[in-house]
Coordinates of C-alpha atoms and ligand atoms in Angstrom, one line a residue:
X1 CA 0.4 20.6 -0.9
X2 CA 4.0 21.4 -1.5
X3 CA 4.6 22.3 -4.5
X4 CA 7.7 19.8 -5.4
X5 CA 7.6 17.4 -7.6
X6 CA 6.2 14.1 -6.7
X7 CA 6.7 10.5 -8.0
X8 CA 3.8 8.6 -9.1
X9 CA 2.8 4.9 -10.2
X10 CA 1.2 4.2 -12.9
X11 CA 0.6 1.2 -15.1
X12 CA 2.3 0.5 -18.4
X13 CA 3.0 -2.7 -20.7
X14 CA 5.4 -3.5 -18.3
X15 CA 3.5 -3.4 -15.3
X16 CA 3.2 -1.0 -11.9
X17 CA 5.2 1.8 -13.0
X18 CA 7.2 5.4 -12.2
X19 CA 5.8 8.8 -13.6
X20 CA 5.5 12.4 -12.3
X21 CA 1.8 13.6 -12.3
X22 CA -1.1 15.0 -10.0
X23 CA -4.0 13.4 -8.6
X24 CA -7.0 14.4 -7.0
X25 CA -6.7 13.0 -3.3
X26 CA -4.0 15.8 -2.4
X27 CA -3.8 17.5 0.9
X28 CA -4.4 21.2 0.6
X29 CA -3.9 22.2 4.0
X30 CA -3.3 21.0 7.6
X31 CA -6.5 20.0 8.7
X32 CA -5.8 17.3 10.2
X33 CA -9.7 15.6 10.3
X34 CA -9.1 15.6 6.3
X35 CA -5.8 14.1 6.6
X36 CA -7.6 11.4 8.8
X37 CA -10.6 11.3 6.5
X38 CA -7.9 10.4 3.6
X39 CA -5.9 7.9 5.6
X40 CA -9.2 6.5 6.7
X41 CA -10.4 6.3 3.0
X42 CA -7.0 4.7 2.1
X43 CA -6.6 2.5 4.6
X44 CA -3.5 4.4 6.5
X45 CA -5.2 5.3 9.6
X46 CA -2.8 3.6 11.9
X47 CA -0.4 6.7 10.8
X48 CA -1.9 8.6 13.2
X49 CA -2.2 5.9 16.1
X50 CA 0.4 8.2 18.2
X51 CA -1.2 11.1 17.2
X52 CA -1.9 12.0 20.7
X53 CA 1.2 11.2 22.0
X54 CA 3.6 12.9 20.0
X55 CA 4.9 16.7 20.6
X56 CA 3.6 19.9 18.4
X57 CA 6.7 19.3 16.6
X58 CA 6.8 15.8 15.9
X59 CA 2.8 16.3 14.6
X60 CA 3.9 18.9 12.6
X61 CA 6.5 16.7 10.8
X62 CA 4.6 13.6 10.0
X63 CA 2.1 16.0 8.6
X64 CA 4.9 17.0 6.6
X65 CA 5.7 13.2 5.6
X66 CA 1.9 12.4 4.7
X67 CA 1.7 15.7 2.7
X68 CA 4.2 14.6 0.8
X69 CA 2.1 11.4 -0.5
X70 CA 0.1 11.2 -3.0
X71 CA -3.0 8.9 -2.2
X72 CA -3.8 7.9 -5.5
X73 CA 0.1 6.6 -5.5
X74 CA 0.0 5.1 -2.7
X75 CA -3.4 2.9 -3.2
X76 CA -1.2 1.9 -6.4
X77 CA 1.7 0.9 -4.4
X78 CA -0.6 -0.7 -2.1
X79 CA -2.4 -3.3 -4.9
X80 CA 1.0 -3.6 -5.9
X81 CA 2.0 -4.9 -2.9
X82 CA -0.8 -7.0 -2.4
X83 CA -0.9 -8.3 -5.7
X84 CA 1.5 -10.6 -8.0
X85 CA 1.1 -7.6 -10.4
X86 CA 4.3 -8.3 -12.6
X87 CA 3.2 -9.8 -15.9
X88 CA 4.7 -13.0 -16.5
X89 CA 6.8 -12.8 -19.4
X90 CA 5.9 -14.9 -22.3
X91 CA 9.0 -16.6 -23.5
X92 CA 7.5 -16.7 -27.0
X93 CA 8.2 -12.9 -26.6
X94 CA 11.7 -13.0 -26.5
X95 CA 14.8 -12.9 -28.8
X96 CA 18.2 -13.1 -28.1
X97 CA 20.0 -9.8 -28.7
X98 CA 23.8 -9.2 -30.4
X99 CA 26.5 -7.5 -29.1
X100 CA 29.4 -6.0 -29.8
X101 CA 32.6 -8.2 -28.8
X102 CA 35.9 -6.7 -27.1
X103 CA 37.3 -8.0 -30.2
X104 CA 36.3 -7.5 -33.8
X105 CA 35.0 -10.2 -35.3
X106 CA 36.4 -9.1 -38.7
X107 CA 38.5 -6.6 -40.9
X108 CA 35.1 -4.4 -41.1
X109 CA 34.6 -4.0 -37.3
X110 CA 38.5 -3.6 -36.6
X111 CA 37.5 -0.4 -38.7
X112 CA 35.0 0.5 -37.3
X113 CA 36.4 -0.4 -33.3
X114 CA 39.7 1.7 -34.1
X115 CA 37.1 4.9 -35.4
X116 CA 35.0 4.2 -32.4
X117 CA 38.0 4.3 -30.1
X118 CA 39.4 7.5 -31.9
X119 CA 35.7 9.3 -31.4
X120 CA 36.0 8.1 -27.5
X121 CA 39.1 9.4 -26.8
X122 CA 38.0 12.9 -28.6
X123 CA 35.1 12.8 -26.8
X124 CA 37.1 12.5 -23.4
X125 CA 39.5 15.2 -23.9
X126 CA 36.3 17.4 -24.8
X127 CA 35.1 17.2 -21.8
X128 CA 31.9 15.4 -22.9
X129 CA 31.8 12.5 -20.5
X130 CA 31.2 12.7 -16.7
X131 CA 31.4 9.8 -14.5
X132 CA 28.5 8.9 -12.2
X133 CA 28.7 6.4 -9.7
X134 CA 25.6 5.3 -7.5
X135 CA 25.9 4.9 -4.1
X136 CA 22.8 4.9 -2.4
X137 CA 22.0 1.1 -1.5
X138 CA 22.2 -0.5 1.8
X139 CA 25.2 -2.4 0.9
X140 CA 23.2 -5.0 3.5
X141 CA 25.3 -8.0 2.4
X142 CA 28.3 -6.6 2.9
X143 CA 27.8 -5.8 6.5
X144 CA 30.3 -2.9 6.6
X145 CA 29.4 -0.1 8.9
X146 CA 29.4 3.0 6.6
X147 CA 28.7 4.2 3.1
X148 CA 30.6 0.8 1.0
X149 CA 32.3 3.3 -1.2
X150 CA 34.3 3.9 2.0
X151 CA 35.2 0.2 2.4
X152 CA 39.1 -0.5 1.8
X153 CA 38.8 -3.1 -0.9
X154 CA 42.5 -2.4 -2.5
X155 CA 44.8 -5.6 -1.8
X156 CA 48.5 -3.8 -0.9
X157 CA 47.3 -0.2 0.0
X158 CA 43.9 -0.8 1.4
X159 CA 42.4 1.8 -0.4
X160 CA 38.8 2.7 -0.3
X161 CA 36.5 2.4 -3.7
X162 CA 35.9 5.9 -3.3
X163 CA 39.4 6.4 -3.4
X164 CA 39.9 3.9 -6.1
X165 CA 37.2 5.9 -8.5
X166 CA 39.2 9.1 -7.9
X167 CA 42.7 8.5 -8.7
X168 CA 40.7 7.1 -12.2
X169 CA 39.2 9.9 -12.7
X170 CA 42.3 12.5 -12.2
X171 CA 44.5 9.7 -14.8
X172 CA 42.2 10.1 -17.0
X173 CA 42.0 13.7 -16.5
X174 CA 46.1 14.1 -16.8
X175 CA 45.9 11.4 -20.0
X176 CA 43.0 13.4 -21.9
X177 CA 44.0 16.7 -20.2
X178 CA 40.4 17.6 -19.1
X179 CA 38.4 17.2 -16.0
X180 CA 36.0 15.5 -15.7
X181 CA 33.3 15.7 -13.3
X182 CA 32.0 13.2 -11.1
X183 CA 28.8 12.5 -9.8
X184 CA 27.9 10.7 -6.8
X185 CA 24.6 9.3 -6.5
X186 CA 23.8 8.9 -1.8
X187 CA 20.7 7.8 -0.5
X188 CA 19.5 9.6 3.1
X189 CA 20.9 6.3 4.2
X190 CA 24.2 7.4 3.7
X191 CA 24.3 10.9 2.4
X192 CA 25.7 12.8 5.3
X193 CA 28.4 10.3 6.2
X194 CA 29.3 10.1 2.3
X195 CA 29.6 13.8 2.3
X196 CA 31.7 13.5 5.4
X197 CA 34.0 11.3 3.7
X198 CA 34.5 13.4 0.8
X199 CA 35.2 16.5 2.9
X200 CA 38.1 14.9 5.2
X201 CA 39.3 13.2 2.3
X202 CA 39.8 16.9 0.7
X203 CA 37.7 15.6 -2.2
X204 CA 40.8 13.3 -3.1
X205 CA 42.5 15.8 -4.6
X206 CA 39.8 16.1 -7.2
X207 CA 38.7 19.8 -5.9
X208 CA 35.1 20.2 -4.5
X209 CA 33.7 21.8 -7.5
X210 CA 34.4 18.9 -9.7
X211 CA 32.8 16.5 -7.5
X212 CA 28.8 16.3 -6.8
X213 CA 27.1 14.4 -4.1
X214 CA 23.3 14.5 -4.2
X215 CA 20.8 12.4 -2.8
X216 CA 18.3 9.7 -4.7
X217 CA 14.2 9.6 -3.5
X218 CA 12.8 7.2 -1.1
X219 CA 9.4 5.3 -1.4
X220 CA 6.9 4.1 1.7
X221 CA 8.3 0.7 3.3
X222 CA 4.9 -1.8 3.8
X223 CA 3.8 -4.5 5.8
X224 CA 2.4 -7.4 4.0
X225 CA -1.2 -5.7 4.5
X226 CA 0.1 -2.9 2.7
X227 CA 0.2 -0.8 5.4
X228 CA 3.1 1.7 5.2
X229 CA 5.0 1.2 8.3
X230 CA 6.2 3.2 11.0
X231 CA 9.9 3.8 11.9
X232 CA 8.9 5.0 15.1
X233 CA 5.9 6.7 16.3
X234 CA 6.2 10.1 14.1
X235 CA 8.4 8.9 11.2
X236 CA 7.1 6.8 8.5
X237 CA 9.5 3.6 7.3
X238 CA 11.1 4.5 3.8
X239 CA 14.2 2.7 1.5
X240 CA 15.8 4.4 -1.3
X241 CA 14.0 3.9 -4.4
X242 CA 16.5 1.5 -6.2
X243 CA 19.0 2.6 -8.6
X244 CA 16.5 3.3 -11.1
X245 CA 15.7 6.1 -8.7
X246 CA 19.0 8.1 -10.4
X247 CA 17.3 8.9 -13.5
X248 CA 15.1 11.1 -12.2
X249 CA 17.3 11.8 -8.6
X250 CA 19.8 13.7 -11.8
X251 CA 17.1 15.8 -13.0
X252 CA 15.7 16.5 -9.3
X253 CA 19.1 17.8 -7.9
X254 CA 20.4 19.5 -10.3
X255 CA 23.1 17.4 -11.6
X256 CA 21.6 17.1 -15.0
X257 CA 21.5 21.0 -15.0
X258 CA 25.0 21.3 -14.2
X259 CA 26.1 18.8 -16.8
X260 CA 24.4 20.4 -19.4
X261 CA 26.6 23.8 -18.1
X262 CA 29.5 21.8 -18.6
X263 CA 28.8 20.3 -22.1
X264 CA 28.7 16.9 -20.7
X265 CA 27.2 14.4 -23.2
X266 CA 27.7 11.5 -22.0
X267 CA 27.7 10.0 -18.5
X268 CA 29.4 6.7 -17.5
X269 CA 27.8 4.8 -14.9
X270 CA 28.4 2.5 -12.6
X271 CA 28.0 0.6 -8.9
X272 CA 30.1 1.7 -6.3
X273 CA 31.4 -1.7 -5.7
X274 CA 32.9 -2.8 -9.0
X275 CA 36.4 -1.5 -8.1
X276 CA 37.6 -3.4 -11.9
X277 CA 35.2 -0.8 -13.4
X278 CA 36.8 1.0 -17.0
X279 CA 35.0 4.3 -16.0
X280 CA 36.5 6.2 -19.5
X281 CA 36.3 3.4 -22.0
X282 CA 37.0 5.0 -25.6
X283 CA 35.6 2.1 -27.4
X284 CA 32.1 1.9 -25.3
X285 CA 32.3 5.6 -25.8
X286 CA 32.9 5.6 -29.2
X287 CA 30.2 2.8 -30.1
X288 CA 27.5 4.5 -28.2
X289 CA 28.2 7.8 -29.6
X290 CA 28.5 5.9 -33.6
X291 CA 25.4 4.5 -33.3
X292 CA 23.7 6.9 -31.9
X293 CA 22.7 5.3 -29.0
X294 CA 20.6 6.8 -25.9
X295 CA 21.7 4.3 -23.6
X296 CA 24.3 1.6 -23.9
X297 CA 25.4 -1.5 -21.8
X298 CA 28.3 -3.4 -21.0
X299 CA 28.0 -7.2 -20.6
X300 CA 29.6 -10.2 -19.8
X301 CA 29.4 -14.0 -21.3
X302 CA 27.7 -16.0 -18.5
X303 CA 29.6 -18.3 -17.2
X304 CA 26.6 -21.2 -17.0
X305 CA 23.4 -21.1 -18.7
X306 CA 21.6 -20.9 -15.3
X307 CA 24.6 -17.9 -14.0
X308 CA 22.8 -15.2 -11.6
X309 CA 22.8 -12.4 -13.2
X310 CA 20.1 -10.3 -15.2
X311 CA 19.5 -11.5 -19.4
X312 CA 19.7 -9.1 -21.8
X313 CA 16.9 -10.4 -24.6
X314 CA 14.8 -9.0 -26.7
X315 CA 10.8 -8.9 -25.4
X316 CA 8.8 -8.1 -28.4
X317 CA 11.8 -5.9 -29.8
X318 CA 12.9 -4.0 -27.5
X319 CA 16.0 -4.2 -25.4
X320 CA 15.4 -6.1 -21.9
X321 CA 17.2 -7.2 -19.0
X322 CA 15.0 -10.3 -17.1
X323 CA 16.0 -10.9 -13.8
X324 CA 17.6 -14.4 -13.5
X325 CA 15.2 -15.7 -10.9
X326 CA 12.5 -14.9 -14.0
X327 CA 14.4 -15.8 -16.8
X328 CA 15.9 -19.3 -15.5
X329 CA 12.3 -20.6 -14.7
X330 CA 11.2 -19.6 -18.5
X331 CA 10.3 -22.7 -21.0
X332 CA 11.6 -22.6 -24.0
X333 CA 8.9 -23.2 -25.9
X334 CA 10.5 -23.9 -29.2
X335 CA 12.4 -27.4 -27.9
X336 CA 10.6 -30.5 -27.8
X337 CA 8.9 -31.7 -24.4
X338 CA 11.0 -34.4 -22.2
X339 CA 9.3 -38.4 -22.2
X340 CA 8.1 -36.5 -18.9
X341 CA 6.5 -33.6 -20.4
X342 CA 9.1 -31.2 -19.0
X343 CA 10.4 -29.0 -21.7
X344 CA 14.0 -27.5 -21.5
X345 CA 14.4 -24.3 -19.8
X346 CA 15.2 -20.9 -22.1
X347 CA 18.4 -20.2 -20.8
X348 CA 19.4 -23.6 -21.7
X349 CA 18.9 -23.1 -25.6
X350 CA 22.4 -23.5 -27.4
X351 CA 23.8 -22.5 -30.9
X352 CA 25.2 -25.4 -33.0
X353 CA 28.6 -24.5 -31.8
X354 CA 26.9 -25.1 -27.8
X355 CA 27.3 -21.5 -26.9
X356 CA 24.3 -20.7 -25.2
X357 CA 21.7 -18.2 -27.2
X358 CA 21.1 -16.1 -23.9
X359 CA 24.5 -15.6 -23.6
X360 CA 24.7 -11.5 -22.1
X361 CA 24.9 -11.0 -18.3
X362 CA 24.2 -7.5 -17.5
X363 CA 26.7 -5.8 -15.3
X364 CA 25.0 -2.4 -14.2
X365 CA 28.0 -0.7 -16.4
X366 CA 26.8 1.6 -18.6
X367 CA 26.7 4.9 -21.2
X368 CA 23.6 7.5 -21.2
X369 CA 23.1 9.9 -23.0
X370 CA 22.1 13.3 -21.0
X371 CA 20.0 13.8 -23.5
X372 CA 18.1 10.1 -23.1
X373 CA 17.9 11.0 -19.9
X374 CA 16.2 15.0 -20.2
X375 CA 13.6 13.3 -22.5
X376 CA 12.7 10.5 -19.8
X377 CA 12.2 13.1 -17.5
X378 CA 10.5 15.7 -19.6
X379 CA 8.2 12.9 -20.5
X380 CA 7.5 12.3 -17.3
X381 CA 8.9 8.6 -17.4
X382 CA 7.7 5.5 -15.9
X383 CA 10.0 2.0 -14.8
X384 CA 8.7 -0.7 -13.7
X385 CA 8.1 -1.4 -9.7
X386 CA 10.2 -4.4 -8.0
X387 CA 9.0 -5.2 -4.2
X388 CA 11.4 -7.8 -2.3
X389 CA 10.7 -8.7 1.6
X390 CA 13.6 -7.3 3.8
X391 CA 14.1 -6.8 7.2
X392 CA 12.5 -3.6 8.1
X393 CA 12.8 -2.3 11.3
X394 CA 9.8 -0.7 12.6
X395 CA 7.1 0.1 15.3
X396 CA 4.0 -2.4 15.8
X397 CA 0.1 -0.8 16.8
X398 CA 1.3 -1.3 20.3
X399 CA 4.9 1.2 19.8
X400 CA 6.6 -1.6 20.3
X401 CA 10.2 -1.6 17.9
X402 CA 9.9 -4.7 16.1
X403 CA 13.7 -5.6 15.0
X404 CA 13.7 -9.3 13.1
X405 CA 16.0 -11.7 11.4
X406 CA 13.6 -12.9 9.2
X407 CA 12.2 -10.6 6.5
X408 CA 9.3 -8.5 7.7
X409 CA 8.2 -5.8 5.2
X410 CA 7.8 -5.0 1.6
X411 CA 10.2 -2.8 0.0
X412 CA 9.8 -1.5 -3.2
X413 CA 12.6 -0.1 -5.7
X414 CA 13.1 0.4 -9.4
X415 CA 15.9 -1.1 -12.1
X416 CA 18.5 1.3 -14.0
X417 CA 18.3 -1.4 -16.5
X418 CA 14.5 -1.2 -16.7
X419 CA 14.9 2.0 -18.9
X420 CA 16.4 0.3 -21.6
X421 CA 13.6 -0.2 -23.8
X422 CA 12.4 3.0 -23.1
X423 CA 15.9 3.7 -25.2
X424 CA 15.1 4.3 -29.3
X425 CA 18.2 3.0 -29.7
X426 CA 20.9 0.9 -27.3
X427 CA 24.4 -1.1 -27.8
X428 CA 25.8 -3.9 -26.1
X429 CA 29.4 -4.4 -25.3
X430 CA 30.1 -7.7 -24.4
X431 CA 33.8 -7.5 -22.5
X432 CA 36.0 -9.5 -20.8
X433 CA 35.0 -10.5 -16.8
X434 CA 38.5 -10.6 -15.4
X435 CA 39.2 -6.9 -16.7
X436 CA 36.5 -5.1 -15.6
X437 CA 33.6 -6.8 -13.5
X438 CA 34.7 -7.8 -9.5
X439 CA 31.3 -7.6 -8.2
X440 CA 31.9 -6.7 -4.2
X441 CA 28.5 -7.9 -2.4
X442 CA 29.0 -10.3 0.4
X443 CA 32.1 -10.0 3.0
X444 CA 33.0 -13.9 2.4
X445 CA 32.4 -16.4 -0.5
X446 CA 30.8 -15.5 -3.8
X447 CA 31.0 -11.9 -4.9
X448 CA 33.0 -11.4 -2.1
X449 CA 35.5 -9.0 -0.3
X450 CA 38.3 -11.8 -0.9
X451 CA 37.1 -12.7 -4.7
X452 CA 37.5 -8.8 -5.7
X453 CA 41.1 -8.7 -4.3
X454 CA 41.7 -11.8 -5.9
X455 CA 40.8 -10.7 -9.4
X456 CA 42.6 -7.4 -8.8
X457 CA 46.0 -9.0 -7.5
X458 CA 45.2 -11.5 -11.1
X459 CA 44.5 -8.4 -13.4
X460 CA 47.3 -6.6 -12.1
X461 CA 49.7 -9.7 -13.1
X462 CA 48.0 -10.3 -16.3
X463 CA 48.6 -6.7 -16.8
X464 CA 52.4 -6.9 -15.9
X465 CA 52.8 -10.8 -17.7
X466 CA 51.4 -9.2 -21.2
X467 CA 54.0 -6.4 -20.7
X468 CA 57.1 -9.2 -20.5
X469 CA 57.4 -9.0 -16.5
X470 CA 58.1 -12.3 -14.5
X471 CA 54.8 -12.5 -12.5
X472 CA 56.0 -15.4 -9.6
X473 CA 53.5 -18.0 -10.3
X474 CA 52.3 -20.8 -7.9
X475 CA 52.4 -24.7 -9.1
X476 CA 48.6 -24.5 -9.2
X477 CA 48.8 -21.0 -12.0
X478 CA 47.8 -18.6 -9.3
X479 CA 49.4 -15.7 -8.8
X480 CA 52.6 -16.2 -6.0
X481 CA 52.7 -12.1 -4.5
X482 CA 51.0 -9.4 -3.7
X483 CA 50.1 -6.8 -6.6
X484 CA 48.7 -3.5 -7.0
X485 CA 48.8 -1.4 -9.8
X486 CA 47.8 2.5 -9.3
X487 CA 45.4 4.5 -11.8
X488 CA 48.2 7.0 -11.8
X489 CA 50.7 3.9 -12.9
X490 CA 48.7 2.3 -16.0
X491 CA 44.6 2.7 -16.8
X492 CA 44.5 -0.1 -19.2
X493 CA 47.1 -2.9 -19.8
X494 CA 48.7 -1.3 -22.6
X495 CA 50.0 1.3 -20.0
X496 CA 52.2 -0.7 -18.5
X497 CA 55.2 -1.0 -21.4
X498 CA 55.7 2.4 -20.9
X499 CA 57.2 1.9 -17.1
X500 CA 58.9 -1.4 -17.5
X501 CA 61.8 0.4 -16.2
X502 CA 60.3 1.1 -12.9
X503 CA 59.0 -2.1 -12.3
X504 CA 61.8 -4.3 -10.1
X505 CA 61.7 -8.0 -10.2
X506 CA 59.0 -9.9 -8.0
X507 CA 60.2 -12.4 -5.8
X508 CA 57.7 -15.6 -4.9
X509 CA 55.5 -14.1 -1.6
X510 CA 56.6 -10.9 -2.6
X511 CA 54.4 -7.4 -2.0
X512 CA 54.7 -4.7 -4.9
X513 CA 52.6 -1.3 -5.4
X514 CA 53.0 0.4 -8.5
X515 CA 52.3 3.9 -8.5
Ligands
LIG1 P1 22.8 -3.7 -4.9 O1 21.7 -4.2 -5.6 O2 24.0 -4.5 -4.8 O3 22.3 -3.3 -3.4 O4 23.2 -2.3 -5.5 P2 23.1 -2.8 -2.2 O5 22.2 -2.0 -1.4 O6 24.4 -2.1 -2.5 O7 23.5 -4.1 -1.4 P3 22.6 -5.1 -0.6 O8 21.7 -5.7 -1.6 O9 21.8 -4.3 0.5 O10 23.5 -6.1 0.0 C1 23.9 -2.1 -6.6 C2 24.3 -0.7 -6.8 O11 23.2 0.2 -6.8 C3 23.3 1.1 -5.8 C4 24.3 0.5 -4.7 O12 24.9 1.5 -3.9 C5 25.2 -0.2 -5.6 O13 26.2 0.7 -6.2 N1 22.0 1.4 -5.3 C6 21.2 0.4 -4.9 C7 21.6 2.7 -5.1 O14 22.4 3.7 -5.4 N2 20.4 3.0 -4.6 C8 19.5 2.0 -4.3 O15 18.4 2.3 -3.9 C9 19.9 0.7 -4.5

């Protein structure tokens, strides 16, 4: 057995879950009538159906991929697949959980926000914050060919989220007059191509040894027998293993190492397709690094009680995110039953004032602490296991390559936000949608190519309006031109009073980039 480290499931309180350990059923050496004897015993046989039809090399490399496995894990992974094994959640368990508002709610916060935002920005120009972005997902609803950090999202100049991250991160490198490094989080996916990108891009300008591409783990793709499929006759199927995968993928590759060389502290991170993203936030900085956080969130007011996006609550105390499709079904037991029996759901429950008590929609946007996350790992952590059917391209018994529309195999993944309560201490910042979240995930509708564009043509002329500009307006309040505002032009909307004098007067239909 190699002697790398290996993932393994285990259970917790919160169900099938992630740790590093040994087991017994390891593979010592390449005999290959024990590696049938443990496929047998595990009910993998069919890994070796082509056994006798594949080349010295192509033997030799799925040896290589079944070495890799742990059986113990994968018998796990297996009744996890088979199984419903995610508890249900009791709603009696849950709490709603505060935040922190954009604005203070009185004299004391305003204190405490404008010593919060003074200990961010010091904490910037240290060098103690590195950005981190992951990357590694399929991207499969946006349909783009390529890594999506590639995809040109900008509304004037077309420019790529990758390119969009970078010009952030050198303006905030000239305003705080540090670097800071950035991580990028691939998957084997996309790795090469991202890589690629980054090379003929010359690193945007950022330099080569400020910017750090690694790749997360993958986990065995099943069939609904909880078989692990077969790509093709000598490759087994794999996914990336969510982005919960990045807590330990930073440990694995080095990147936690390399921080720790640089002083970093703190990372930012985020998805790669939230172009709106405030990557160096002094506040969220500042708050997390006050309280003494491990790892803080950034959330936004739902929109409707029944909104799709994860709940942050309480479960028995700690800090949760429920996944909406769970958390919208819950009953809140606490409100009288209907004449029909029915009671009222959870995420229905108001205050008196009607704002709704599970009010925080989690955004993926958040602050860890490299510390948080060199405990997890020397622990030897575990998150919680997610399966969802996908479309899985693979081979059948027969070789056949079975390519479907429908959903056709089991992939399993785990949640960033599932190592929250594995936090001892957390913060929520509950910000404004139209500043910082334009979720990119489909190419047309909701969460769409045209909605992100949208919101950042609106938050550049919201930007521009609060500085005194003339933002051409059409009878219906949207915005009448064309905008796009540069990280190198303003980071935040208080930039832009500074350069009213380079900003000409917009004309109805008109096209202006501000750099
Ligand atoms: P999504 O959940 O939106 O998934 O990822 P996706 O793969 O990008 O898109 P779909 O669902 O196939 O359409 C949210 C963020 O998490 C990253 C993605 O790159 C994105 O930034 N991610 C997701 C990973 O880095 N690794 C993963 O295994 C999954």
């Amino acid at each position: 057995m190699k002697n790398a480290e290996r993932n393994t499931w285990c259970r917790s309180h919160q169900g099938l879950c992630l740790r590093q350990s040994e087991s017994p059923d390891v593979m010592v050496n390449r005999d290959v009538e024990e590696v049938k004897n443990l496929l047998e015993k595990y009910h993998q046989s069919h890994l070796l159906a082509f056994w006798g039809e594949l080349s010295p090399t192509q033997r030799d490399n799925l040896l290589d991929q079944i070495e890799q496995l742990d059986f113990e894990e994968v018998s796990r992974w297996v009744r996890f697949v088979l199984e419903n094994t995610s508890p249900e959640i009791d709603s009696d368990d849950i709490a709603p959980v505060s935040s922190y508002s954009s604005e203070p709610a009185d004299p004391g916060q305003r204190h405490k926000y404008a010593e919060a935002v003074r200990l961010g920005e010091r904490l910037i120009s240290a060098g103690k914050v590195a950005a981190f972005v992951v990357a590694g997902g399929q991207g499969t609803r946006l349909g783009f060919d390529g890594p999506k950090g590639n995809f040109p999202i900008s509304p004037v100049k077309q420019k790529t989220f990758f390119q969009i991250f970078a010009e952030t991160i050198a303006a905030a490198g000239q305003e705080y007059e540090t670097t800071c490094p950035w991580y990028i989080m691939t998957s084997p996916l996309n790795h090469d191509e991202t890589v690629e990108i980054f090379n003929s891009n010359d690193f945007y300008g950022l330099g080569a040894e400020n910017v750090r591409i690694f790749q997360q783990g993958t986990l065995p793709n099943f069939d609904s027998d909880g078989k692990i499929l077969l790509a093709d006759k000598s490759t087994m199927s794999r996914s990336p293993d969510g982005h919960g995968g990045s807590l330990k993928a930073l440990h694995q590759s080095g990147a936690l190492a390399d921080m720790k060389k640089r002083g970093i502290e703190f990372i930012s991170y985020w998805q790669v397709d939230n172009p709106l993203v405030n990557l160096f936030d002094p506040l969220f900085i500042g708050l997390h690094a006050m309280d003494r956080a491990e790892m803080s969130s950034k959330a936004v007011i739902k929109t409707d009680c029944m909104e799709k996006v994860g709940n942050f609550c309480l479960r028995k105390e700690d800090l949760t995110v429920i996944e909406y499709s769970e958390f919208n079904e819950m009953e809140d037991n606490e409100a009288p039953p209907s004449p029909d029996g029915q009671r009222p759901k959870l995420a229905e429950r108001r205050n008196p004032d009607y704002s709704l008590v599970f009010r925080l929609g989690s955004i993926a946007i958040h602050i860890i602490s490299t510390s948080f996350v060199e405990r997890l790992n020397a622990d030897g952590f575990c998150l919680p296991l997610h399966k969802a059917s996908k479309k899985i391209p693979h081979i059948d018994a027969t070789g056949r390559l079975i390519e479907s529309d429908k959903p056709n195999g089991v992939k399993l993944e785990t949640f960033i936000f599932d190592a929250l309560p594995l936090a001892t201490k957390s913060i929520i910042l509950d910000i404004l949608r139209d500043q910082e979240f334009a979720p990119t995930k489909n190419a047309t509708g909701v969460d769409s190519t045209e909605t992100t564009k949208q919101m950042m043509v609106a938050r550049a002329a919201e930007w521009l309006e609060s500085a005194g500009v003339v933002v051409p307006r059409k009878p219906d309040g949207s915005v009448d031109c064309l905008l796009e505002i540069a990280p190198s032009f303003a980071l935040k909307k208080a930039d832009v009073k500074a350069k009213l004098r380079r900003i000409p007067q917009i004309k109805p239909g008109e096209t202006l980039y501000l750099a």
